[in-house]
mmCIF file of C-alpha atoms and ligand atoms in Angstrom:
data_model
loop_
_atom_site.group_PDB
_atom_site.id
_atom_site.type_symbol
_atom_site.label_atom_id
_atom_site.label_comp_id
_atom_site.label_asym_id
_atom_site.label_seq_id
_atom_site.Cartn_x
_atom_site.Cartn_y
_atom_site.Cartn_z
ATOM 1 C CA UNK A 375 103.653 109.255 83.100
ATOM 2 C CA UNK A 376 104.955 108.182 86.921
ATOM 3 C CA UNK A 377 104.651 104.589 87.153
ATOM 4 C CA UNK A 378 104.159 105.261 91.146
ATOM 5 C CA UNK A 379 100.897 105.227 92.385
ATOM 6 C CA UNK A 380 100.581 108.155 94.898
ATOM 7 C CA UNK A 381 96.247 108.838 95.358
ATOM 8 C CA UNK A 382 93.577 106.771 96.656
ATOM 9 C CA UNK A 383 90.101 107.133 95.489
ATOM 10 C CA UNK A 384 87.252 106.262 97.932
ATOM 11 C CA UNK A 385 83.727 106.159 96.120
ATOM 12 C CA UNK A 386 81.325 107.004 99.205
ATOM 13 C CA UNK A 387 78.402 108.262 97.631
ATOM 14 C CA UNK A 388 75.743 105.534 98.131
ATOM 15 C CA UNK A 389 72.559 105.849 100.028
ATOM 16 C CA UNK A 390 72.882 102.908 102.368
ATOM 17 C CA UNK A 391 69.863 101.697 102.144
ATOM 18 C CA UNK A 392 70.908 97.904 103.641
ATOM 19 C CA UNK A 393 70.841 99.909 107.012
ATOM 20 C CA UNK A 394 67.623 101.512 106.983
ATOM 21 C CA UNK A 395 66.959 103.237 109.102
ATOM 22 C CA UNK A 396 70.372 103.337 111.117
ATOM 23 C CA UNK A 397 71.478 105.266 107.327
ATOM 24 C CA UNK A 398 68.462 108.122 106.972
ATOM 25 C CA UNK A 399 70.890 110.836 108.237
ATOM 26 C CA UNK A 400 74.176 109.117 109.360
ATOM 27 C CA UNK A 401 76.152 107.802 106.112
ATOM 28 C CA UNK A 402 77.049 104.402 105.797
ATOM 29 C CA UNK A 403 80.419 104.752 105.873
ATOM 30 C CA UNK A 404 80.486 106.631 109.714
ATOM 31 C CA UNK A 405 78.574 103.118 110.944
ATOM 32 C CA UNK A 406 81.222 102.178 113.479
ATOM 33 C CA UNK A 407 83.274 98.777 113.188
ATOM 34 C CA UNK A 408 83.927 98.467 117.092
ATOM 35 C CA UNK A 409 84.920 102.359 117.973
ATOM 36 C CA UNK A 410 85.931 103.689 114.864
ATOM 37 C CA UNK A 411 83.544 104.029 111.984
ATOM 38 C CA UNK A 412 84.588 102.040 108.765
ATOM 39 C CA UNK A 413 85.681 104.553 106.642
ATOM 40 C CA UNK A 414 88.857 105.447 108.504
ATOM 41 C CA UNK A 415 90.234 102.232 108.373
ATOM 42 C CA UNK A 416 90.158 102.209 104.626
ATOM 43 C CA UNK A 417 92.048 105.780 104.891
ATOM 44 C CA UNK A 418 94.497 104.069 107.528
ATOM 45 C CA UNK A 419 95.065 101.598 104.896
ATOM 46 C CA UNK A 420 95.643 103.656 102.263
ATOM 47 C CA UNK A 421 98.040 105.559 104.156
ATOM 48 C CA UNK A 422 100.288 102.572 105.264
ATOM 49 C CA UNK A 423 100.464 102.031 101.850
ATOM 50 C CA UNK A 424 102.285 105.079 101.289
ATOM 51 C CA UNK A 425 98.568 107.070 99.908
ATOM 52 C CA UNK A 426 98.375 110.393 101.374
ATOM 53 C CA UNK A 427 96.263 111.887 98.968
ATOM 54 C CA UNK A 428 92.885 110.694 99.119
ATOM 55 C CA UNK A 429 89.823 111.801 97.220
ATOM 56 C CA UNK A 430 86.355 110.451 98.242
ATOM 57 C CA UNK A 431 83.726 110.513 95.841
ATOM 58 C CA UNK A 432 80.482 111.891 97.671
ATOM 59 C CA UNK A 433 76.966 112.428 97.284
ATOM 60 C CA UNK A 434 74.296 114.565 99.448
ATOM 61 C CA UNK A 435 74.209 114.172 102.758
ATOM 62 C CA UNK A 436 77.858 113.146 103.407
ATOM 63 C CA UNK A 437 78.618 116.288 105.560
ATOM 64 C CA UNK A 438 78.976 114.285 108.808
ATOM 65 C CA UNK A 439 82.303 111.967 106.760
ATOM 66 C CA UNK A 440 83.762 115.221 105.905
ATOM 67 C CA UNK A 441 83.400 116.368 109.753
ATOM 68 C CA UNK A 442 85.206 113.497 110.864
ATOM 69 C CA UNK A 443 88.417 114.190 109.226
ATOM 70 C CA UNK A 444 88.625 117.926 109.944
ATOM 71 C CA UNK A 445 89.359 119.508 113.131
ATOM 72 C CA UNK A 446 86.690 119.630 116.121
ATOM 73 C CA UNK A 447 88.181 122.208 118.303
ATOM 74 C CA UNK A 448 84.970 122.637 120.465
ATOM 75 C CA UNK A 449 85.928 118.740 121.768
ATOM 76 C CA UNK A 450 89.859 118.985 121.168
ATOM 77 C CA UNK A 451 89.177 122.005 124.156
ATOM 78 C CA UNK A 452 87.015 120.344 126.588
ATOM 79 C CA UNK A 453 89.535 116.850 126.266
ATOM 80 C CA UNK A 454 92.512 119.519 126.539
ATOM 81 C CA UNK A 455 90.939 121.402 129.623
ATOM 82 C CA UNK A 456 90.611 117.465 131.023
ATOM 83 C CA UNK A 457 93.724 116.571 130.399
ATOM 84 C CA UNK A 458 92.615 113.431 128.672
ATOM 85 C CA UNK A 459 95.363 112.734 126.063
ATOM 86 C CA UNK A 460 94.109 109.290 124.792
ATOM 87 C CA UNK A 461 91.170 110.535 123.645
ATOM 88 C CA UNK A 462 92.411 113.955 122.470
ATOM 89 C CA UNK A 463 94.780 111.816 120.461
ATOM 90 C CA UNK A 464 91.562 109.555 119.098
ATOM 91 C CA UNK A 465 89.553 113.071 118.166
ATOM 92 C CA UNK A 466 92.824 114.585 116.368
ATOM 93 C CA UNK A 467 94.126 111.498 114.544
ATOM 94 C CA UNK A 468 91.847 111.562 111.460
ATOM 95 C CA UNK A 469 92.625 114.843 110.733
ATOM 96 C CA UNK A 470 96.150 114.392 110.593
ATOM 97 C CA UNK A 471 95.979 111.390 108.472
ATOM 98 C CA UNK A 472 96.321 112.056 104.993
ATOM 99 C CA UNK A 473 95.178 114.934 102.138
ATOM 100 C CA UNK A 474 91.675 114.660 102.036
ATOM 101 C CA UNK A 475 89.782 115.944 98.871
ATOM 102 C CA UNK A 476 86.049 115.569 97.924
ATOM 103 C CA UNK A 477 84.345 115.958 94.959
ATOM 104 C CA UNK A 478 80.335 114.694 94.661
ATOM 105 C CA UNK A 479 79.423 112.333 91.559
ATOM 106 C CA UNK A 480 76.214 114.016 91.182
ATOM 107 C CA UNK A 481 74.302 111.119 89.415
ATOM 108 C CA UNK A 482 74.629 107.890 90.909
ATOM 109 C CA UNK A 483 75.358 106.030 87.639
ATOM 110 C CA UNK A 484 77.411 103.490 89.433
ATOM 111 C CA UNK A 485 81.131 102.415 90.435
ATOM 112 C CA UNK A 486 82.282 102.929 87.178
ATOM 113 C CA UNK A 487 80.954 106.429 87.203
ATOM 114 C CA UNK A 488 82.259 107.463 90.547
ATOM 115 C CA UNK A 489 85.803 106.513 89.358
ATOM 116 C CA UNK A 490 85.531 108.309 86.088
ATOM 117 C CA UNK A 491 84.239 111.436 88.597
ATOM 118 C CA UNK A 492 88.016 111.342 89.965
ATOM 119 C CA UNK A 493 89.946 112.050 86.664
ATOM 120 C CA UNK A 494 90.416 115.461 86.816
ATOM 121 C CA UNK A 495 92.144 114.748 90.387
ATOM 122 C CA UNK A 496 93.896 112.053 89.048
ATOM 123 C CA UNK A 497 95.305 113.262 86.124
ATOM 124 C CA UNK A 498 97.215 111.270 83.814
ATOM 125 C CA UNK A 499 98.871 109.119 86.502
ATOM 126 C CA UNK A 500 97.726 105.032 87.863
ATOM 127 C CA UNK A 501 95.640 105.387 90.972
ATOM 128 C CA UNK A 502 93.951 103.336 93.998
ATOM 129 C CA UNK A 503 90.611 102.606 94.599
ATOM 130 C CA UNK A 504 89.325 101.415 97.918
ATOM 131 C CA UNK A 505 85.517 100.211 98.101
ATOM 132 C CA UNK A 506 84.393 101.194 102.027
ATOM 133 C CA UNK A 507 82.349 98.126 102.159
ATOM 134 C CA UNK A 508 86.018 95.963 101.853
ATOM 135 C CA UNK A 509 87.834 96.178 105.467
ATOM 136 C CA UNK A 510 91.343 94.540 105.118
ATOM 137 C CA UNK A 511 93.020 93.540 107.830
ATOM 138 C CA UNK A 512 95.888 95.939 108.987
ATOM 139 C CA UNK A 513 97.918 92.712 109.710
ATOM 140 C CA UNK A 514 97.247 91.597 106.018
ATOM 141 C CA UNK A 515 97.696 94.596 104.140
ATOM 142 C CA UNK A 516 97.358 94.072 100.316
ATOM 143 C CA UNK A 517 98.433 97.254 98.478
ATOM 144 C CA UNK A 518 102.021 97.439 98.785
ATOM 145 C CA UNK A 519 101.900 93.766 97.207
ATOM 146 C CA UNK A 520 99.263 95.372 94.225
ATOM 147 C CA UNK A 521 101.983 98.258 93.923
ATOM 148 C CA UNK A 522 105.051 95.943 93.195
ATOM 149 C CA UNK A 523 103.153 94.371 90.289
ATOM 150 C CA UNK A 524 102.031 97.579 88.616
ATOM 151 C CA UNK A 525 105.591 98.679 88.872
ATOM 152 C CA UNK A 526 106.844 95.493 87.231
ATOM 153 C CA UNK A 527 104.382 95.073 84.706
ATOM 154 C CA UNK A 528 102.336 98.421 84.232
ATOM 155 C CA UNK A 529 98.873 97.430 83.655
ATOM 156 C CA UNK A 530 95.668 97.304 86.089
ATOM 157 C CA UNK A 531 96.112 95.625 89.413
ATOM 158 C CA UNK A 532 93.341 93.910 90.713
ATOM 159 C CA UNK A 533 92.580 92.095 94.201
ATOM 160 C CA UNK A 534 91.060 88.226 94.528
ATOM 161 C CA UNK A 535 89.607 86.136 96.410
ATOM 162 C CA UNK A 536 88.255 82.795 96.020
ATOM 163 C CA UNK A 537 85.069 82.696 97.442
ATOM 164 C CA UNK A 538 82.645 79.257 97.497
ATOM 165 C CA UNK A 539 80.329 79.269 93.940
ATOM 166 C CA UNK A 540 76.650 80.012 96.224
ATOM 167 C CA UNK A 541 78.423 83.672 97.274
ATOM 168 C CA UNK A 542 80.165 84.272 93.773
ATOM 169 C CA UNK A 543 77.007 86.574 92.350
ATOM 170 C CA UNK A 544 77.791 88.985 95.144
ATOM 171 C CA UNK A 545 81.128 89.957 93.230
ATOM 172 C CA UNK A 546 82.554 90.790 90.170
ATOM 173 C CA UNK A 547 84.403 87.638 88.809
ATOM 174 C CA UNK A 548 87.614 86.872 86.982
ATOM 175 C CA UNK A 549 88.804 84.874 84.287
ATOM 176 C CA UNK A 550 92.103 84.308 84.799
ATOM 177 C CA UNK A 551 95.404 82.481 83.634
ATOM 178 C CA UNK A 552 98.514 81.501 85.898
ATOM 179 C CA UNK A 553 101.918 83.342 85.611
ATOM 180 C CA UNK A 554 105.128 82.266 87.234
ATOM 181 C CA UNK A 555 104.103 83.991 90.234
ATOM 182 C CA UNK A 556 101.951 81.700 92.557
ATOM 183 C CA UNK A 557 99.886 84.238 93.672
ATOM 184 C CA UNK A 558 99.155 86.324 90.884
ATOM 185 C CA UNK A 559 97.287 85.417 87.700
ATOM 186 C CA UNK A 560 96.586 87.217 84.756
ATOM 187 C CA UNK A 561 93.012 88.196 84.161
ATOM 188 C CA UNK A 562 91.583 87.543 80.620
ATOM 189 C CA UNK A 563 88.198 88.155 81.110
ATOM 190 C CA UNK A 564 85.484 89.602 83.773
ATOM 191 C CA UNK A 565 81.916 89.129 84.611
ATOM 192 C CA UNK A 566 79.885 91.595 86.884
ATOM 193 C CA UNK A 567 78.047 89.367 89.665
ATOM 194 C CA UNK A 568 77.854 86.380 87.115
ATOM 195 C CA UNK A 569 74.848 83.449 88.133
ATOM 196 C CA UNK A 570 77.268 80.491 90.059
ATOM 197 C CA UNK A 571 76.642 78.443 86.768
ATOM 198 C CA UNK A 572 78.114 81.264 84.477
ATOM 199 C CA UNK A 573 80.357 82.216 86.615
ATOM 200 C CA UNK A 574 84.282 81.808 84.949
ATOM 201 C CA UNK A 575 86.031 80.664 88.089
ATOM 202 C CA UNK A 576 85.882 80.903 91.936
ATOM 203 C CA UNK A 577 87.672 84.220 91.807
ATOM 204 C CA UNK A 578 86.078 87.484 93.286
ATOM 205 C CA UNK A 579 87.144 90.700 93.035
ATOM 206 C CA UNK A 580 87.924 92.242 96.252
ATOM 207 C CA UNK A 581 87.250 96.374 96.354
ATOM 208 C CA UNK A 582 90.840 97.119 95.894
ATOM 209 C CA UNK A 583 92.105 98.093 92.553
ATOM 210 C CA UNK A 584 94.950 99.909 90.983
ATOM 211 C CA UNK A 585 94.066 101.275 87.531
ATOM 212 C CA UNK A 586 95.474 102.884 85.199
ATOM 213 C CA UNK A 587 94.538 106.246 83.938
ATOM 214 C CA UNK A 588 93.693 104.532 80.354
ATOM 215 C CA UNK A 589 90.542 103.365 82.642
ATOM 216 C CA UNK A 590 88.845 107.074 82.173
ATOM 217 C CA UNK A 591 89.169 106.824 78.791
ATOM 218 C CA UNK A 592 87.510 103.359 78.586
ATOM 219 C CA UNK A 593 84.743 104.687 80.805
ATOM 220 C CA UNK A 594 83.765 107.636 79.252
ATOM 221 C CA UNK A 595 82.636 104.752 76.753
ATOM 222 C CA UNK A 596 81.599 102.153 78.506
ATOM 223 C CA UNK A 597 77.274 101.510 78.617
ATOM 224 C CA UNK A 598 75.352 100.527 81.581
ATOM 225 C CA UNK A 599 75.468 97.102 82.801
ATOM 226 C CA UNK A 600 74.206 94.873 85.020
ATOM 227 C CA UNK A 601 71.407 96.843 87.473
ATOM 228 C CA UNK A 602 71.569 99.496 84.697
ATOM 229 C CA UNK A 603 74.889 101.027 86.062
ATOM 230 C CA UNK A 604 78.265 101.955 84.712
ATOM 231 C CA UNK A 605 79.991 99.155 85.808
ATOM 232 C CA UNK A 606 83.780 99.390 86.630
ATOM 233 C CA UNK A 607 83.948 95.420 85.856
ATOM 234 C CA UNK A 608 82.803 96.310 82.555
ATOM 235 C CA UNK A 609 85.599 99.148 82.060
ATOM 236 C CA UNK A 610 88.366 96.411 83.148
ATOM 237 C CA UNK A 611 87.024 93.941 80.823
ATOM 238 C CA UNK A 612 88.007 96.185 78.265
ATOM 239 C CA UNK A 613 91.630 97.026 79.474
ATOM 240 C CA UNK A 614 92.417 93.187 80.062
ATOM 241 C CA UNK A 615 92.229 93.157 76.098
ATOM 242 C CA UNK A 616 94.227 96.437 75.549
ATOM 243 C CA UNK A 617 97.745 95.977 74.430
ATOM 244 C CA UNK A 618 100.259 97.664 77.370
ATOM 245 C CA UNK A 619 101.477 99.993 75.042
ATOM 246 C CA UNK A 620 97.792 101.721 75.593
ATOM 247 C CA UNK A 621 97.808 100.801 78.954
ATOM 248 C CA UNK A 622 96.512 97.990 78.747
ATOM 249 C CA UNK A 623 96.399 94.792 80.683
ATOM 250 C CA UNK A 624 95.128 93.464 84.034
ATOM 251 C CA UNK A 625 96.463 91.501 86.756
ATOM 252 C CA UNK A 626 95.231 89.744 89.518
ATOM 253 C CA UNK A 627 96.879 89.272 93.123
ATOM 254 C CA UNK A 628 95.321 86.543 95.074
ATOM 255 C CA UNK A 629 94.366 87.488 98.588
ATOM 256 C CA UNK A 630 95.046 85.346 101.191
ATOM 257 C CA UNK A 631 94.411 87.274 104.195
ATOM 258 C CA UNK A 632 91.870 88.827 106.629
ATOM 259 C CA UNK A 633 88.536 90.670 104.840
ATOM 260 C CA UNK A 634 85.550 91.815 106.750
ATOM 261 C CA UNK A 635 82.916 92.861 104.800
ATOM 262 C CA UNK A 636 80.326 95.794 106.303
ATOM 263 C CA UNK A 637 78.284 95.902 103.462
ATOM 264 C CA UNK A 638 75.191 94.185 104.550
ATOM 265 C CA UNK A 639 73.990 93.675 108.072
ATOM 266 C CA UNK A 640 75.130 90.167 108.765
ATOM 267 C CA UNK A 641 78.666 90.399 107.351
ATOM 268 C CA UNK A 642 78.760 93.710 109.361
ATOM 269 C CA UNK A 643 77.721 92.084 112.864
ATOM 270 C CA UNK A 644 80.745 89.687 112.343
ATOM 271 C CA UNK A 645 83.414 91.758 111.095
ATOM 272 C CA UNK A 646 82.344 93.772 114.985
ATOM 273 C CA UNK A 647 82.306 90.880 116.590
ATOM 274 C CA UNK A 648 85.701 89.393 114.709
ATOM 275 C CA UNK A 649 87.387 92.366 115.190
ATOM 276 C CA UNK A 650 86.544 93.035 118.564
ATOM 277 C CA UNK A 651 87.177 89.250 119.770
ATOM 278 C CA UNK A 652 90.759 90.069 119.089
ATOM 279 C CA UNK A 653 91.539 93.312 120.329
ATOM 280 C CA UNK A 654 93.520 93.478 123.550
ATOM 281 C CA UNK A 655 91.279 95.815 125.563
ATOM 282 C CA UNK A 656 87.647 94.306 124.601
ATOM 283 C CA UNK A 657 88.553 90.648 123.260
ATOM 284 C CA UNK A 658 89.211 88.784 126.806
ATOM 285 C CA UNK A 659 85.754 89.860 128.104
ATOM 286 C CA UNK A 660 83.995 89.562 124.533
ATOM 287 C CA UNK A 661 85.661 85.965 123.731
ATOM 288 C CA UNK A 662 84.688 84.797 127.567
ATOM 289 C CA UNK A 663 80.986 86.531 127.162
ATOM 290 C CA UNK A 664 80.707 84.803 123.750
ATOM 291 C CA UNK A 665 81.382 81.092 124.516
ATOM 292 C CA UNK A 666 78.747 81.705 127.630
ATOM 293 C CA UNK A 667 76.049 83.149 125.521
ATOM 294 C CA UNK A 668 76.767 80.299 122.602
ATOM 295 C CA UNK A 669 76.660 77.467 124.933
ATOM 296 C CA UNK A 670 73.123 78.678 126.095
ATOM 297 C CA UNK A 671 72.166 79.178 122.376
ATOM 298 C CA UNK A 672 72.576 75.394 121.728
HETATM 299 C C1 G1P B 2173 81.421 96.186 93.761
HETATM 300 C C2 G1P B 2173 81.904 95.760 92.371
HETATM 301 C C3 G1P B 2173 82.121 94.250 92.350
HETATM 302 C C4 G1P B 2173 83.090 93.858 93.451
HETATM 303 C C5 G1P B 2173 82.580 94.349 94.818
HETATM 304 C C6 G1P B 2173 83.626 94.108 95.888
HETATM 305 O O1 G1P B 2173 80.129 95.679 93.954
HETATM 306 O O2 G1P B 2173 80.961 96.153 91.405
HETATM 307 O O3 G1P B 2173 82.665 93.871 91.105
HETATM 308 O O4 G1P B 2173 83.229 92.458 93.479
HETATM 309 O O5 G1P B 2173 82.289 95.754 94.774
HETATM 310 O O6 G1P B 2173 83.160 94.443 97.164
HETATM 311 P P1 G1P B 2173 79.153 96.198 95.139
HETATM 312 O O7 G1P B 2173 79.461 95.320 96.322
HETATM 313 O O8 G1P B 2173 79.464 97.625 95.387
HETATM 314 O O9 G1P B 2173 77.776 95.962 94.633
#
């Protein structure tokens, strides 16, 4: 089995509903985070990581994700009779990006199922999987640091975060032990969106993961949990108590870095307004607007 991990999964198949009614016909994951909609910087990221195959799990009415990475030659024409390179450049450059496969879950059954949806891509070989709702900084980028553990160790790679004990039933959460490594622990146990008061430390995991292909296995088994779903928390609960010989084992790698979340509205307005305050084109203006309108706020 290649120790290297090579695809990216991307489970895109739910409805949105947070962002009624912005989500009745445009999926979630083509809302735009400044100018680009959120789903391409998760592909960007999976390509500077060295992913160029990338399989997004879909569901009905995901046509309009699928249009965005494949060729628009209707506006590549009318930019080319212009002359307007910049923007010919911004219509062609998702295309171009990576190897882009899809395959619908058909059931929504949860995370867990989506991922289990991607094993006859897979195959028998460790993957990635990026949750949409997760936006890593470029500047901060995560995966190459994941990769270098799962090559040393084998295993399941996970991503962490501490977050304070009012947000930790948003996430999954970890139980973990140190290792020699500062910023990696080995996890022992795992809790989907535990109560703050069961909750096994201040660790959440982030929607980056590298797994091993003993995962599919493990969910092909694994009952609904928490909101009646397959949970993929649930599936890596039982691989952090799997000898490595069976591919076994999880690790966590604490991150330290930039994370917007788009997932619900609030956390969306501020990764746009985050992002956007430091961009070079919009940010002057924005940051100059933004102290104006917050001084008259208060
Ligand atoms: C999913 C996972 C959860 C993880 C989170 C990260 O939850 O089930 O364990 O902490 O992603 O964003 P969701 O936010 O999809 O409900």
């Amino acid at each position: 089995m290649s120790k290297v991990v090579r695809k990216a999964v991307v489970p895109a198949a739910g409805l949105g509903t947070r962002f009624l009614p912005a989500t009745k016909a445009t999926p979630k994951e083509m809302l735009p985070v400044v100018d680009k909609p959120a789903i391409q910087y998760v592909v960007e990221e999976a390509v500077a990581a060295g992913l160029e195959d990338v399989l997004f799990i879909t569901g009905r009415s995901k046509r309009p994700l699928e249009d965005h990475f494949d060729r628009n030659f209707e506006l590549e024409e009318a930019l080319e009779r212009k002359g307007d390179e910049e923007r010919l450049g911004l219509v062609t450059e998702p295309t171009e990006l990576a190897r882009i496969h899809y395959v619908r879950q058909g059931d929504p059954l949860g995370l867990g199922h989506a991922v289990l949806v991607a094993e006859n891509h897979v195959g028998n070989e460790p993957f990635a999987v990026l949750l949409g709702d997760d936006l890593i900084d470029p500047r901060d980028p995560i995966l190459p640091h994941m990769m270098q553990i799962r090559e040393e160790h084998g295993g399941s790679v996970i991503c962490l975060m501490e977050v304070p004990a009012e947000s930790i039933s948003l996430y999954g959460c970890a139980a973990v032990e140190v290792t020699s490594e500062n910023d990696v622990v080995r996890v022992t146990d795992l809790v989907e969106k535990p109560e703050a008061a069961q909750a096994p430390s201040s660790y959440a995991v982030i929607g980056r993961y590298l797994l091993d292909p003993a995962v599919f296995e493990v969910l092909r088994k694994t009952a609904p949990g928490r909101g009646g779903e397959i949970q993929l928390t649930d599936a890596l609960r039982v691989l952090a108590t799997m000898p490595a010989t069976e591919g076994g084992g999880v690790r966590g790698v604490i991150f330290g870095g930039r994370r917007y979340d788009t997932g619900d509205r609030l956390s969306y307005l501020q990764a746009n307004i985050m992002l956007a305050a430091e961009r070079d084109d919009l940010g002057p203006d924005l940051r100059a607007w933004l102290r104006d309108y917050v001084a008259k706020l208060s």
